[in-house]
């Protein structure tokens, strides 16, 4: 029952704060309780930021250019030379383990 009450309270808070911010609700309630309207502070004009500094181009390292093409993902699973701990043992030609 408590969980349902908590879900209800959260739902009510989301519903009330969806359109009007809680700050506006608090200012409205404060002005009603004290009887005097709240003064609206003038909004400061935010100056536009300066142009971003140019980023240097990445340096190409010569050792990386000549690599072969990468293997497709998961190709290691089908490699016959790759043996994991859960793979069944390869049968020996003599028949003994």
GROMACS .gro file of C-alpha atoms in nm:
model
   97
    1UNK     CA    1   0.000   0.000   0.000
    2UNK     CA    2   0.287   0.232   0.079
    3UNK     CA    3   0.438   0.172  -0.266
    4UNK     CA    4   0.112   0.276  -0.430
    5UNK     CA    5   0.105   0.593  -0.222
    6UNK     CA    6   0.464   0.674  -0.319
    7UNK     CA    7   0.388   0.614  -0.687
    8UNK     CA    8   0.083   0.840  -0.655
    9UNK     CA    9   0.287   1.118  -0.491
   10UNK     CA   10   0.556   1.096  -0.760
   11UNK     CA   11   0.288   1.104  -1.030
   12UNK     CA   12   0.129   1.414  -0.876
   13UNK     CA   13   0.467   1.589  -0.854
   14UNK     CA   14   0.540   1.510  -1.219
   15UNK     CA   15   0.193   1.629  -1.319
   16UNK     CA   16   0.226   1.958  -1.130
   17UNK     CA   17   0.580   2.029  -1.246
   18UNK     CA   18   0.529   1.936  -1.610
   19UNK     CA   19   0.394   2.268  -1.737
   20UNK     CA   20   0.494   2.510  -1.462
   21UNK     CA   21   0.828   2.488  -1.281
   22UNK     CA   22   0.817   2.440  -0.906
   23UNK     CA   23   0.995   2.773  -0.863
   24UNK     CA   24   0.694   2.948  -1.016
   25UNK     CA   25   0.461   2.751  -0.788
   26UNK     CA   26   0.668   2.854  -0.485
   27UNK     CA   27   0.675   3.222  -0.588
   28UNK     CA   28   0.299   3.220  -0.639
   29UNK     CA   29   0.237   3.056  -0.300
   30UNK     CA   30   0.478   3.297  -0.127
   31UNK     CA   31   0.304   3.600  -0.278
   32UNK     CA   32  -0.036   3.467  -0.168
   33UNK     CA   33   0.083   3.398   0.186
   34UNK     CA   34   0.261   3.730   0.240
   35UNK     CA   35   0.011   3.940   0.046
   36UNK     CA   36   0.270   4.123  -0.162
   37UNK     CA   37   0.361   4.032  -0.518
   38UNK     CA   38   0.709   3.908  -0.588
   39UNK     CA   39   0.931   4.138  -0.787
   40UNK     CA   40   1.030   3.994  -1.118
   41UNK     CA   41   1.404   4.017  -1.157
   42UNK     CA   42   1.521   4.136  -1.497
   43UNK     CA   43   1.674   3.865  -1.705
   44UNK     CA   44   2.041   3.909  -1.778
   45UNK     CA   45   2.143   3.900  -2.140
   46UNK     CA   46   2.396   3.627  -2.193
   47UNK     CA   47   2.666   3.739  -2.437
   48UNK     CA   48   2.727   3.513  -2.729
   49UNK     CA   49   3.040   3.303  -2.686
   50UNK     CA   50   3.345   3.379  -2.893
   51UNK     CA   51   3.425   3.164  -3.192
   52UNK     CA   52   3.571   2.833  -3.079
   53UNK     CA   53   3.941   2.791  -3.115
   54UNK     CA   54   4.036   2.572  -3.409
   55UNK     CA   55   4.133   2.220  -3.314
   56UNK     CA   56   4.454   2.084  -3.457
   57UNK     CA   57   4.417   1.802  -3.705
   58UNK     CA   58   4.510   1.460  -3.570
   59UNK     CA   59   4.860   1.348  -3.650
   60UNK     CA   60   4.886   1.041  -3.872
   61UNK     CA   61   5.127   0.788  -3.730
   62UNK     CA   62   5.318   0.603  -4.005
   63UNK     CA   63   5.307   0.264  -3.829
   64UNK     CA   64   4.930   0.243  -3.834
   65UNK     CA   65   4.878   0.292  -4.208
   66UNK     CA   66   5.012  -0.036  -4.342
   67UNK     CA   67   4.814  -0.280  -4.127
   68UNK     CA   68   4.618  -0.560  -4.288
   69UNK     CA   69   4.243  -0.557  -4.293
   70UNK     CA   70   4.085  -0.646  -3.958
   71UNK     CA   71   3.923  -0.982  -3.907
   72UNK     CA   72   3.546  -0.984  -3.873
   73UNK     CA   73   3.404  -0.982  -3.521
   74UNK     CA   74   3.377  -1.328  -3.373
   75UNK     CA   75   3.621  -1.491  -3.617
   76UNK     CA   76   3.830  -1.609  -3.322
   77UNK     CA   77   3.548  -1.845  -3.223
   78UNK     CA   78   3.584  -2.046  -3.544
   79UNK     CA   79   3.964  -2.058  -3.536
   80UNK     CA   80   4.063  -2.429  -3.501
   81UNK     CA   81   4.382  -2.331  -3.316
   82UNK     CA   82   4.192  -2.137  -3.050
   83UNK     CA   83   4.117  -2.363  -2.753
   84UNK     CA   84   3.931  -2.250  -2.444
   85UNK     CA   85   3.889  -2.418  -2.106
   86UNK     CA   86   3.537  -2.535  -2.191
   87UNK     CA   87   3.627  -2.689  -2.527
   88UNK     CA   88   3.621  -3.066  -2.538
   89UNK     CA   89   3.964  -3.219  -2.560
   90UNK     CA   90   4.097  -3.317  -2.897
   91UNK     CA   91   4.102  -3.694  -2.930
   92UNK     CA   92   4.453  -3.831  -2.945
   93UNK     CA   93   4.547  -4.056  -3.236
   94UNK     CA   94   4.649  -4.338  -2.998
   95UNK     CA   95   4.309  -4.349  -2.828
   96UNK     CA   96   4.442  -4.275  -2.480
   97UNK     CA   97   4.387  -3.945  -2.300
   0.00000   0.00000   0.00000
